[in-house]
Amino acid sequence: MQRYFLRKASARRPAAHQLAICVLGATSCGLLAPASAQEKTPRLEDLVRSEVVVVTGPSVFAGVVTAPGKVATLCHRLAGAASYEVQAIDGPRYPARLVASDQDRDVCILQADNLPARAADIANAQSSDQTRVARVLINKDGHYRFGDLQVAYQGRVVDGIYLELKPPILSSESFVVRDGAGVYDWKGRLVGMASVDTSGPSSLTMALPVEWIAHVDSRMPPPELPLTAAAWMNQARALEARGNRDGLLRNNLRWTEDRPQSAWAWNNLGNAYMFSREADKLPRGMAAYQRAVELDPRLAVAWSNLGNAYAETRDVPRAIDAYRTATRIDPAYSLAWKNLANLYIKTDQRSEAISTLKLAASAGKGQSRAQALNDLALMQTDPREAAETLRQAVAETPGDPLLWNSLGATWQKAGDLDKAIRAYEVAVQAGPRFLAPWVNLGNAYAHAKQPAPALQAFRMATAIDPKYGLAWKWQGVLLAGHERDYKRAIAAFIEASKNGENGADLWSELGASYQQDGQLDKAQEAYGKAVEREPKAALHRARLSWLYLAQRRLADASQAAEEAVRLGPLEAIPWDTLGSVRTHQGQWPQAVAAHRRATELDPRMASAWINLGTALNETGQFAEAKEASMQALRLEPGNRAAQTTLGVSYIRSKEFAPAVDLFEKLNRENPNDALVLANLTSVYRRTGKTEEALNAHTRLQKLDIGLAQRVYDQELKAQP
């Protein structure tokens, strides 16, 4: 079965100048970790007490309480106001004063003495599990509750993750998200602050990172006046989410004009140039990054981006120096370490790349350390060594489903299916909406000969993404091979073909299901497509030969089987098929030779041993026939076809007692098996049990009149 490994971003991915965009389900960005079992889930009434109304003249918006008397809100909403007031739920207004501001982060702190409110519980959005949903508080007719919003975009920024929030697609309810309102995870912990962007054709609700709120709240930088009225960072992220390159460049140029001493503004201008279609984007981007580090030599992200620009100009020494400067400033800055490792890889310095990632892992913590370990694992050639590295990564962020998925894929590569399955199971529990872990789990179950849970895993995959053709294909394989439900298998294969799966193996499997379902014309058409797509594959010719046998076209069956053997002389299935054709042609010595060759090529192919036993019975080689049947039973204990063939060997070698015992047992297990009844009639007649033979024959007549007639002619007709 084909493997489907979706890991986190490879160490070979090109260096990132701009902020990473994540569409959930397609790649990996940390978000919204579930709380540990020891954490107490905040009550809804507590969350209501953590939010306030901020009033500046005629403007009314929201704020979040970070500590007693301290309210975080959006700086751009405070611009131009002569005074501020805050109001807790159902309470009076309190005068407030601006005590801290960071206009690049757009976070301002107001102090309102004696404000009766509760500080919000702060989450860590960076080192967390992903989700498709964030939550905001809704006040409807004086009653508060949660409103769910889908996370449509994630952009990594300095110290955090920016989010774009949209109403659920099938939601019948609409509600307005206020500027400055808290954005919460499923545990009710604060993960961001809402900021609505109206610069485009439609408004976008963004959420700036909770880390920025915590940063400003802890450092309390003095207010930088006057406050700017433009939400430059929010607008930049909204334009990036829309994919508006020209608009992003115009926005960031105005940002540097409005705040020429802001290193963040210049760094973002460099990003906009690198994202643009400008002919001279590289020198302009580099100049912007250089201005950023001149203004703030401690801005690690600008040094890393400058390193990327140097790398594009193939100035390797300066690029390395810029990356190393970034990592000295912020040893936990994983992207700078990663970009440095990428450069070492591109310049054939593999050992330096590995040592760089090891330094990143030792310097970082949480998500940064986990990412470095993940990238290191991708470079390790020994899958067990890589698995140990990934085990350390999941220990850092145990709620990250894609790291668990990577660990499972690595264990599967190492050949340890049990550990792979356990890792995939954790992955789907941690992130049940992620496609890749379900597909990999199904794959691992199938390899472990556990078809029922494999089928369920692939069904979950198509529930997540109904257009994922590969999962439909393997559903078809399992429905046909395990459940023998050929109609549903056919439907699954057709869904797979509608959704991108068009390979020869799909059409070959579809043909086999059509054949089992009795739709022989459609089977031939499907096999024809398989042969057309893969003309040198023996399997499709072998299956076509079986179809011709079903249609009683012996000459065509023989030609197809011979062609299959020519194409796959070292494959067991073509030889086994040729043996079956020779059986239908009554060419028993040739059948024995072909089936024997199949067992030599694949000694674990039970069906080939059964077919060899049948052919050996016809050539009078009963001892060898019995041994062939016994070998099939060693491989598949309880196989009815093997037991039936063994029973025939007993009858023909006149060992009637074990033959009676065997066929009576098979009859008890399934009284409606016509072939067993035919042989039971024969052995009863030969042991003088005439009445039992006639009773068995009477039952056989009700099941298969043609076979009953042949048994009568051969066994009962001459009897008195």
XYZ file of C-alpha atoms in Angstrom, residues 15-19 104-105 156-159 233 255-256 261-272 274 282 284-311 318-330 333 335-337 339:
74
model
C 14.143 30.412 3.469
C 11.096 32.426 4.458
C 11.228 36.201 4.004
C 7.584 36.888 4.592
C 5.337 35.775 7.387
C 4.071 48.162 16.399
C 2.208 45.460 18.290
C 3.781 33.718 12.218
C 5.005 37.090 13.420
C 7.566 38.167 15.988
C 6.783 36.272 19.199
C 0.407 45.541 11.411
C 3.812 52.475 7.532
C 7.481 53.502 7.264
C 11.843 55.095 13.436
C 10.014 51.770 13.691
C 12.305 48.825 12.974
C 9.205 46.627 12.687
C 7.835 48.845 9.931
C 11.065 48.579 7.924
C 11.270 44.824 8.444
C 7.706 44.455 7.186
C 8.531 46.682 4.213
C 11.359 44.277 3.389
C 8.877 41.396 3.575
C 6.487 43.244 1.265
C 10.280 40.185 -1.234
C 15.784 42.049 -3.841
C 14.966 47.172 -2.081
C 14.085 44.401 0.355
C 17.693 44.144 1.500
C 17.878 47.910 2.045
C 14.701 47.798 4.151
C 16.071 44.986 6.323
C 19.353 46.847 6.768
C 17.452 49.939 7.901
C 15.511 47.773 10.373
C 18.642 46.398 12.037
C 20.190 49.874 12.126
C 17.160 51.153 14.040
C 16.970 48.106 16.316
C 20.089 45.909 16.334
C 18.228 43.504 18.665
C 15.450 42.704 16.153
C 16.315 39.067 15.428
C 13.679 38.595 12.748
C 15.161 41.405 10.648
C 18.636 39.852 10.903
C 17.235 36.514 9.778
C 15.428 38.111 6.847
C 18.585 40.008 5.930
C 20.373 36.663 5.952
C 17.768 35.337 3.506
C 18.393 38.280 1.189
C 22.160 37.726 1.317
C 21.578 34.035 0.599
C 27.244 37.584 5.062
C 24.150 35.368 5.144
C 25.747 33.093 7.748
C 26.827 36.102 9.805
C 23.298 37.561 9.704
C 21.706 34.268 10.765
C 24.219 33.824 13.575
C 23.516 37.363 14.753
C 19.798 36.516 14.884
C 20.431 33.377 16.929
C 22.775 35.192 19.319
C 20.072 37.784 19.951
C 17.347 35.167 20.367
C 14.441 31.774 17.358
C 13.336 30.099 12.011
C 16.790 31.701 12.021
C 18.384 28.384 13.018
C 17.389 29.187 7.632
